[in-house]
Amino acid sequence: MADNGQTTKQEEPQAQVTRHSEVGHKSLLQSDDLYQYILETSVYPREPEAMKELREITAKHPWNLMTTSADEGQFLSMLLKLINAKNTMEIGVYTGYSLLATALALPEDGKILAMDINRENYEIGLPVIQKAGVAHKIDFKEGPALPELDLLLEDPKNHGSLDFAFVDADKDNYWNYHKRLIDLVKVGGVIGYDNTLWNGSLVLPADAPMRKYVRYYRDFVLQFNKDIAADPRVEICQLPVGDGITLCRRLS
């Protein structure tokens, strides 16, 4: 989860050891045992084989803290099917677990424009995506997302063209992404912003002990949450799934 694809190579979070088998979950549940129950009862038994394979590959990567959790992947898959999404975008890919969840959920002619500054990480998961038979749905672009979004906005045909967009990238640019995505997503379409509860740090005192990267992005997440809650162009729902996900449905 964290800063999928938008983390610089100087920032290398270490693998996090947890009491349960899920990697990089950042679950906000107070009980690891309860979270493990959810995974073993509702998530893992229904997890597609390709997603399980990619999850296990990603678990061995030193930046595995950035991955989307299995329960959030399941949630995204259900959401995409409920809204009948076909044309989507993902900003921040990492090894592609959430991207694979999206590709599997979309119809055969569905499309995903996926953007990430690190193709090397994406290529870790690419063989699994190809084996799953959904690589044709993905248009991967390496590089910063903001210039690409600006380019898309230059063409009026792209306005309102997206059914769904998922952002799991640099938290200091979340509002910059939102200012552009609000015009690219159709009225009634959905934007999902990941990590909006940010390790639970948002309610901690500013001087509380926390990891360096958590402290660095904390104020950006706090400000984004405040701004998105006041945006009259969307209705929102903030859910404690994974590290927190805020869904925005475009109203106008």
mmCIF file of C-alpha atoms in Angstrom:
data_model
loop_
_atom_site.group_PDB
_atom_site.id
_atom_site.type_symbol
_atom_site.label_atom_id
_atom_site.label_comp_id
_atom_site.label_asym_id
_atom_site.label_seq_id
_atom_site.Cartn_x
_atom_site.Cartn_y
_atom_site.Cartn_z
ATOM 1 C CA MET A 1 0.000 0.000 0.000
ATOM 2 C CA ALA A 2 1.992 3.052 1.215
ATOM 3 C CA ASP A 3 3.628 4.885 -1.706
ATOM 4 C CA ASN A 4 3.140 2.444 -4.570
ATOM 5 C CA GLY A 5 5.310 3.509 -7.453
ATOM 6 C CA GLN A 6 5.890 7.018 -6.212
ATOM 7 C CA THR A 7 8.449 6.241 -3.512
ATOM 8 C CA THR A 8 11.950 7.348 -4.424
ATOM 9 C CA LYS A 9 14.712 4.764 -4.480
ATOM 10 C CA GLN A 10 16.289 6.459 -1.478
ATOM 11 C CA GLU A 11 13.272 5.487 0.619
ATOM 12 C CA GLU A 12 13.350 1.736 1.179
ATOM 13 C CA PRO A 13 10.958 0.625 3.924
ATOM 14 C CA GLN A 14 12.014 -2.620 5.517
ATOM 15 C CA ALA A 15 9.889 -5.742 5.486
ATOM 16 C CA GLN A 16 7.436 -5.674 8.369
ATOM 17 C CA VAL A 17 7.061 -8.759 10.537
ATOM 18 C CA THR A 18 3.493 -9.333 11.715
ATOM 19 C CA ARG A 19 1.801 -11.986 13.816
ATOM 20 C CA HIS A 20 -0.369 -13.095 10.931
ATOM 21 C CA SER A 21 0.422 -14.229 7.407
ATOM 22 C CA GLU A 22 -0.765 -11.166 5.513
ATOM 23 C CA VAL A 23 2.099 -8.891 4.420
ATOM 24 C CA GLY A 24 1.901 -5.114 4.384
ATOM 25 C CA HIS A 25 -1.695 -5.201 5.617
ATOM 26 C CA LYS A 26 -1.554 -2.250 8.030
ATOM 27 C CA SER A 27 -4.867 -3.475 9.387
ATOM 28 C CA LEU A 28 -6.519 -1.043 11.763
ATOM 29 C CA LEU A 29 -8.173 -3.869 13.671
ATOM 30 C CA GLN A 30 -6.879 -4.047 17.221
ATOM 31 C CA SER A 31 -6.809 -7.825 17.128
ATOM 32 C CA ASP A 32 -4.391 -9.624 14.807
ATOM 33 C CA ASP A 33 -6.297 -12.819 15.544
ATOM 34 C CA LEU A 34 -9.531 -11.273 14.299
ATOM 35 C CA TYR A 35 -7.807 -10.044 11.147
ATOM 36 C CA GLN A 36 -6.370 -13.511 10.584
ATOM 37 C CA TYR A 37 -9.904 -14.904 10.984
ATOM 38 C CA ILE A 38 -11.175 -12.592 8.233
ATOM 39 C CA LEU A 39 -8.349 -13.616 5.919
ATOM 40 C CA GLU A 40 -8.732 -17.338 6.490
ATOM 41 C CA THR A 41 -12.547 -17.360 6.456
ATOM 42 C CA SER A 42 -13.519 -14.905 3.736
ATOM 43 C CA VAL A 43 -10.467 -13.782 1.778
ATOM 44 C CA TYR A 44 -7.930 -16.537 1.121
ATOM 45 C CA PRO A 45 -10.499 -19.227 0.175
ATOM 46 C CA ARG A 46 -11.838 -16.945 -2.599
ATOM 47 C CA GLU A 47 -8.526 -15.407 -3.669
ATOM 48 C CA PRO A 48 -7.780 -16.199 -7.332
ATOM 49 C CA GLU A 49 -4.712 -18.401 -7.767
ATOM 50 C CA ALA A 50 -2.884 -15.702 -9.728
ATOM 51 C CA MET A 51 -3.385 -13.170 -6.943
ATOM 52 C CA LYS A 52 -2.182 -15.657 -4.358
ATOM 53 C CA GLU A 53 0.947 -16.282 -6.428
ATOM 54 C CA LEU A 54 1.667 -12.566 -6.796
ATOM 55 C CA ARG A 55 1.015 -11.946 -3.097
ATOM 56 C CA GLU A 56 3.545 -14.614 -2.178
ATOM 57 C CA ILE A 57 6.116 -13.258 -4.639
ATOM 58 C CA THR A 58 5.643 -9.736 -3.288
ATOM 59 C CA ALA A 59 6.065 -10.972 0.285
ATOM 60 C CA LYS A 60 9.718 -11.703 -0.516
ATOM 61 C CA HIS A 61 10.401 -8.171 -1.787
ATOM 62 C CA PRO A 62 12.142 -5.765 0.640
ATOM 63 C CA TRP A 63 9.477 -3.100 0.032
ATOM 64 C CA ASN A 64 6.548 -5.460 0.653
ATOM 65 C CA LEU A 65 5.002 -2.987 3.092
ATOM 66 C CA MET A 66 3.780 -1.089 0.012
ATOM 67 C CA THR A 67 1.564 -3.886 -1.287
ATOM 68 C CA THR A 68 -2.222 -3.846 -1.243
ATOM 69 C CA SER A 69 -3.574 -6.300 1.315
ATOM 70 C CA ALA A 70 -5.571 -9.336 0.230
ATOM 71 C CA ASP A 71 -8.761 -8.119 1.893
ATOM 72 C CA GLU A 72 -8.511 -4.769 0.133
ATOM 73 C CA GLY A 73 -7.873 -6.534 -3.167
ATOM 74 C CA GLN A 74 -11.068 -8.507 -2.603
ATOM 75 C CA PHE A 75 -12.936 -5.295 -1.771
ATOM 76 C CA LEU A 76 -11.727 -3.559 -4.958
ATOM 77 C CA SER A 77 -12.761 -6.530 -7.066
ATOM 78 C CA MET A 78 -16.270 -6.501 -5.613
ATOM 79 C CA LEU A 79 -16.571 -2.719 -6.007
ATOM 80 C CA LEU A 80 -15.533 -2.783 -9.670
ATOM 81 C CA LYS A 81 -18.119 -5.438 -10.434
ATOM 82 C CA LEU A 82 -20.852 -3.597 -8.550
ATOM 83 C CA ILE A 83 -20.327 -0.404 -10.571
ATOM 84 C CA ASN A 84 -19.815 -2.318 -13.852
ATOM 85 C CA ALA A 85 -16.488 -0.576 -14.410
ATOM 86 C CA LYS A 86 -14.866 -0.940 -17.820
ATOM 87 C CA ASN A 87 -12.476 1.986 -18.296
ATOM 88 C CA THR A 88 -10.203 2.533 -15.286
ATOM 89 C CA MET A 89 -6.945 4.057 -14.100
ATOM 90 C CA GLU A 90 -4.429 3.154 -11.410
ATOM 91 C CA ILE A 91 -1.813 5.580 -10.102
ATOM 92 C CA GLY A 92 0.880 3.724 -8.174
ATOM 93 C CA VAL A 93 1.296 0.074 -9.116
ATOM 94 C CA TYR A 94 4.236 -1.460 -7.197
ATOM 95 C CA THR A 95 4.259 -5.181 -8.125
ATOM 96 C CA GLY A 96 0.674 -5.034 -9.364
ATOM 97 C CA TYR A 97 -1.472 -6.862 -6.800
ATOM 98 C CA SER A 98 -4.310 -4.311 -6.904
ATOM 99 C CA LEU A 99 -3.765 -3.958 -10.650
ATOM 100 C CA LEU A 100 -4.250 -7.708 -11.091
ATOM 101 C CA ALA A 101 -7.372 -7.590 -8.910
ATOM 102 C CA THR A 102 -8.734 -4.863 -11.178
ATOM 103 C CA ALA A 103 -7.813 -6.633 -14.406
ATOM 104 C CA LEU A 104 -9.492 -9.854 -13.269
ATOM 105 C CA ALA A 105 -12.645 -7.965 -12.264
ATOM 106 C CA LEU A 106 -13.053 -6.038 -15.523
ATOM 107 C CA PRO A 107 -14.834 -7.472 -18.563
ATOM 108 C CA GLU A 108 -12.750 -8.929 -21.391
ATOM 109 C CA ASP A 109 -12.670 -5.581 -23.202
ATOM 110 C CA GLY A 110 -11.956 -3.571 -20.045
ATOM 111 C CA LYS A 111 -8.992 -1.200 -19.925
ATOM 112 C CA ILE A 112 -6.641 0.062 -17.213
ATOM 113 C CA LEU A 113 -4.200 2.917 -17.670
ATOM 114 C CA ALA A 114 -1.578 2.089 -15.022
ATOM 115 C CA MET A 115 1.128 4.585 -14.047
ATOM 116 C CA ASP A 116 4.185 4.137 -11.870
ATOM 117 C CA ILE A 117 7.666 5.631 -11.728
ATOM 118 C CA ASN A 118 9.251 2.196 -11.290
ATOM 119 C CA ARG A 119 8.814 -0.309 -14.134
ATOM 120 C CA GLU A 120 11.198 -2.717 -12.398
ATOM 121 C CA ASN A 121 8.698 -3.346 -9.600
ATOM 122 C CA TYR A 122 5.838 -3.747 -12.078
ATOM 123 C CA GLU A 123 7.819 -6.336 -14.006
ATOM 124 C CA ILE A 124 8.056 -8.484 -10.866
ATOM 125 C CA GLY A 125 4.345 -9.147 -11.171
ATOM 126 C CA LEU A 126 4.037 -8.949 -14.955
ATOM 127 C CA PRO A 127 4.676 -12.683 -15.614
ATOM 128 C CA VAL A 128 1.833 -13.552 -13.226
ATOM 129 C CA ILE A 129 -0.449 -11.000 -14.910
ATOM 130 C CA GLN A 130 0.424 -12.457 -18.300
ATOM 131 C CA LYS A 131 -0.176 -16.015 -17.126
ATOM 132 C CA ALA A 132 -3.579 -14.944 -15.791
ATOM 133 C CA GLY A 133 -4.501 -13.827 -19.312
ATOM 134 C CA VAL A 134 -5.296 -10.202 -18.481
ATOM 135 C CA ALA A 135 -2.177 -8.326 -19.612
ATOM 136 C CA HIS A 136 -4.028 -7.087 -22.727
ATOM 137 C CA LYS A 137 -6.264 -4.971 -20.478
ATOM 138 C CA ILE A 138 -3.322 -2.987 -19.087
ATOM 139 C CA ASP A 139 -1.569 0.007 -20.633
ATOM 140 C CA PHE A 140 1.432 0.614 -18.362
ATOM 141 C CA LYS A 141 3.233 3.949 -18.481
ATOM 142 C CA GLU A 142 6.449 4.540 -16.551
ATOM 143 C CA GLY A 143 6.959 7.993 -15.092
ATOM 144 C CA PRO A 144 5.229 10.622 -12.935
ATOM 145 C CA ALA A 145 1.459 10.577 -13.246
ATOM 146 C CA LEU A 146 0.710 14.310 -13.100
ATOM 147 C CA PRO A 147 2.147 15.171 -16.548
ATOM 148 C CA GLU A 148 0.270 12.228 -18.043
ATOM 149 C CA LEU A 149 -2.980 13.408 -16.447
ATOM 150 C CA ASP A 150 -2.428 16.916 -17.792
ATOM 151 C CA LEU A 151 -1.863 15.463 -21.258
ATOM 152 C CA LEU A 152 -5.089 13.476 -21.056
ATOM 153 C CA LEU A 153 -7.023 16.581 -19.989
ATOM 154 C CA GLU A 154 -5.916 18.417 -23.127
ATOM 155 C CA ASP A 155 -8.234 16.178 -25.154
ATOM 156 C CA PRO A 156 -11.922 16.863 -24.396
ATOM 157 C CA LYS A 157 -12.745 13.262 -25.353
ATOM 158 C CA ASN A 158 -11.023 12.094 -22.150
ATOM 159 C CA HIS A 159 -13.205 14.225 -19.886
ATOM 160 C CA GLY A 160 -15.641 11.957 -18.059
ATOM 161 C CA SER A 161 -14.184 8.863 -19.712
ATOM 162 C CA LEU A 162 -13.212 6.881 -16.606
ATOM 163 C CA ASP A 163 -15.535 4.667 -14.605
ATOM 164 C CA PHE A 164 -13.050 4.208 -11.786
ATOM 165 C CA ALA A 165 -9.626 5.421 -10.665
ATOM 166 C CA PHE A 166 -7.481 4.081 -7.827
ATOM 167 C CA VAL A 167 -4.710 6.161 -6.267
ATOM 168 C CA ASP A 168 -2.041 4.553 -4.100
ATOM 169 C CA ALA A 169 0.897 6.844 -4.626
ATOM 170 C CA ASP A 170 2.707 9.864 -3.160
ATOM 171 C CA LYS A 171 0.488 11.278 -0.445
ATOM 172 C CA ASP A 172 1.797 14.825 -0.898
ATOM 173 C CA ASN A 173 0.217 14.824 -4.370
ATOM 174 C CA TYR A 174 -3.170 13.320 -3.535
ATOM 175 C CA TRP A 175 -4.964 16.646 -3.911
ATOM 176 C CA ASN A 176 -3.123 17.363 -7.158
ATOM 177 C CA TYR A 177 -4.325 14.010 -8.468
ATOM 178 C CA HIS A 178 -7.844 14.753 -7.302
ATOM 179 C CA LYS A 179 -7.970 18.114 -9.085
ATOM 180 C CA ARG A 180 -7.311 16.296 -12.355
ATOM 181 C CA LEU A 181 -9.187 13.042 -11.809
ATOM 182 C CA ILE A 182 -12.417 14.854 -10.969
ATOM 183 C CA ASP A 183 -12.620 15.855 -14.642
ATOM 184 C CA LEU A 184 -11.466 12.501 -16.049
ATOM 185 C CA VAL A 185 -13.948 10.377 -14.067
ATOM 186 C CA LYS A 186 -17.537 10.431 -15.287
ATOM 187 C CA VAL A 187 -20.398 11.801 -13.196
ATOM 188 C CA GLY A 188 -21.378 8.819 -11.047
ATOM 189 C CA GLY A 189 -17.888 7.349 -11.384
ATOM 190 C CA VAL A 190 -15.700 6.484 -8.414
ATOM 191 C CA ILE A 191 -12.207 7.459 -7.271
ATOM 192 C CA GLY A 192 -10.529 5.431 -4.531
ATOM 193 C CA TYR A 193 -7.721 6.940 -2.453
ATOM 194 C CA ASP A 194 -5.674 4.449 -0.455
ATOM 195 C CA ASN A 195 -3.930 4.874 2.918
ATOM 196 C CA THR A 196 -6.204 7.660 4.131
ATOM 197 C CA LEU A 197 -5.989 6.486 7.748
ATOM 198 C CA TRP A 198 -2.194 6.284 7.471
ATOM 199 C CA ASN A 199 -1.206 3.639 9.996
ATOM 200 C CA GLY A 200 -3.633 5.095 12.525
ATOM 201 C CA SER A 201 -1.183 7.961 13.023
ATOM 202 C CA LEU A 202 -3.748 10.651 12.260
ATOM 203 C CA VAL A 203 -5.162 10.603 15.785
ATOM 204 C CA LEU A 204 -1.812 10.360 17.566
ATOM 205 C CA PRO A 205 -0.096 13.372 19.119
ATOM 206 C CA ALA A 206 2.281 15.034 16.668
ATOM 207 C CA ASP A 207 5.260 14.107 18.872
ATOM 208 C CA ALA A 208 4.266 10.431 19.225
ATOM 209 C CA PRO A 209 6.867 7.847 18.140
ATOM 210 C CA MET A 210 6.314 6.789 14.511
ATOM 211 C CA ARG A 211 8.307 5.616 11.519
ATOM 212 C CA LYS A 212 10.060 8.363 9.557
ATOM 213 C CA TYR A 213 7.993 7.924 6.401
ATOM 214 C CA VAL A 214 4.765 7.805 8.453
ATOM 215 C CA ARG A 215 5.616 11.085 10.133
ATOM 216 C CA TYR A 216 6.661 12.708 6.840
ATOM 217 C CA TYR A 217 3.363 12.048 5.036
ATOM 218 C CA ARG A 218 1.057 12.345 8.062
ATOM 219 C CA ASP A 219 0.281 16.048 7.641
ATOM 220 C CA PHE A 220 -0.349 15.602 3.908
ATOM 221 C CA VAL A 221 -2.895 12.856 4.600
ATOM 222 C CA LEU A 222 -4.562 14.947 7.317
ATOM 223 C CA GLN A 223 -4.912 17.887 4.920
ATOM 224 C CA PHE A 224 -6.185 15.712 2.085
ATOM 225 C CA ASN A 225 -8.852 14.190 4.306
ATOM 226 C CA LYS A 226 -9.968 17.657 5.350
ATOM 227 C CA ASP A 227 -10.066 18.914 1.758
ATOM 228 C CA ILE A 228 -11.868 15.910 0.289
ATOM 229 C CA ALA A 229 -14.509 16.031 3.025
ATOM 230 C CA ALA A 230 -15.278 19.617 2.010
ATOM 231 C CA ASP A 231 -15.372 19.021 -1.752
ATOM 232 C CA PRO A 232 -18.998 19.528 -2.924
ATOM 233 C CA ARG A 233 -18.287 17.794 -6.249
ATOM 234 C CA VAL A 234 -18.131 14.360 -4.612
ATOM 235 C CA GLU A 235 -19.829 12.292 -1.964
ATOM 236 C CA ILE A 236 -17.394 10.268 0.102
ATOM 237 C CA CYS A 237 -17.125 7.184 2.244
ATOM 238 C CA GLN A 238 -13.996 6.502 4.295
ATOM 239 C CA LEU A 239 -13.585 2.848 5.208
ATOM 240 C CA PRO A 240 -11.158 1.164 7.658
ATOM 241 C CA VAL A 241 -10.179 -1.488 5.099
ATOM 242 C CA GLY A 242 -6.440 -2.105 5.015
ATOM 243 C CA ASP A 243 -4.822 1.216 5.883
ATOM 244 C CA GLY A 244 -7.997 3.142 5.134
ATOM 245 C CA ILE A 245 -9.573 3.804 1.744
ATOM 246 C CA THR A 246 -11.685 6.812 0.835
ATOM 247 C CA LEU A 247 -14.192 6.339 -1.975
ATOM 248 C CA CYS A 248 -15.393 9.423 -3.835
ATOM 249 C CA ARG A 249 -18.407 9.315 -6.138
ATOM 250 C CA ARG A 250 -18.464 12.226 -8.563
ATOM 251 C CA LEU A 251 -21.650 14.264 -8.300
ATOM 252 C CA SER A 252 -20.915 17.072 -10.754
#
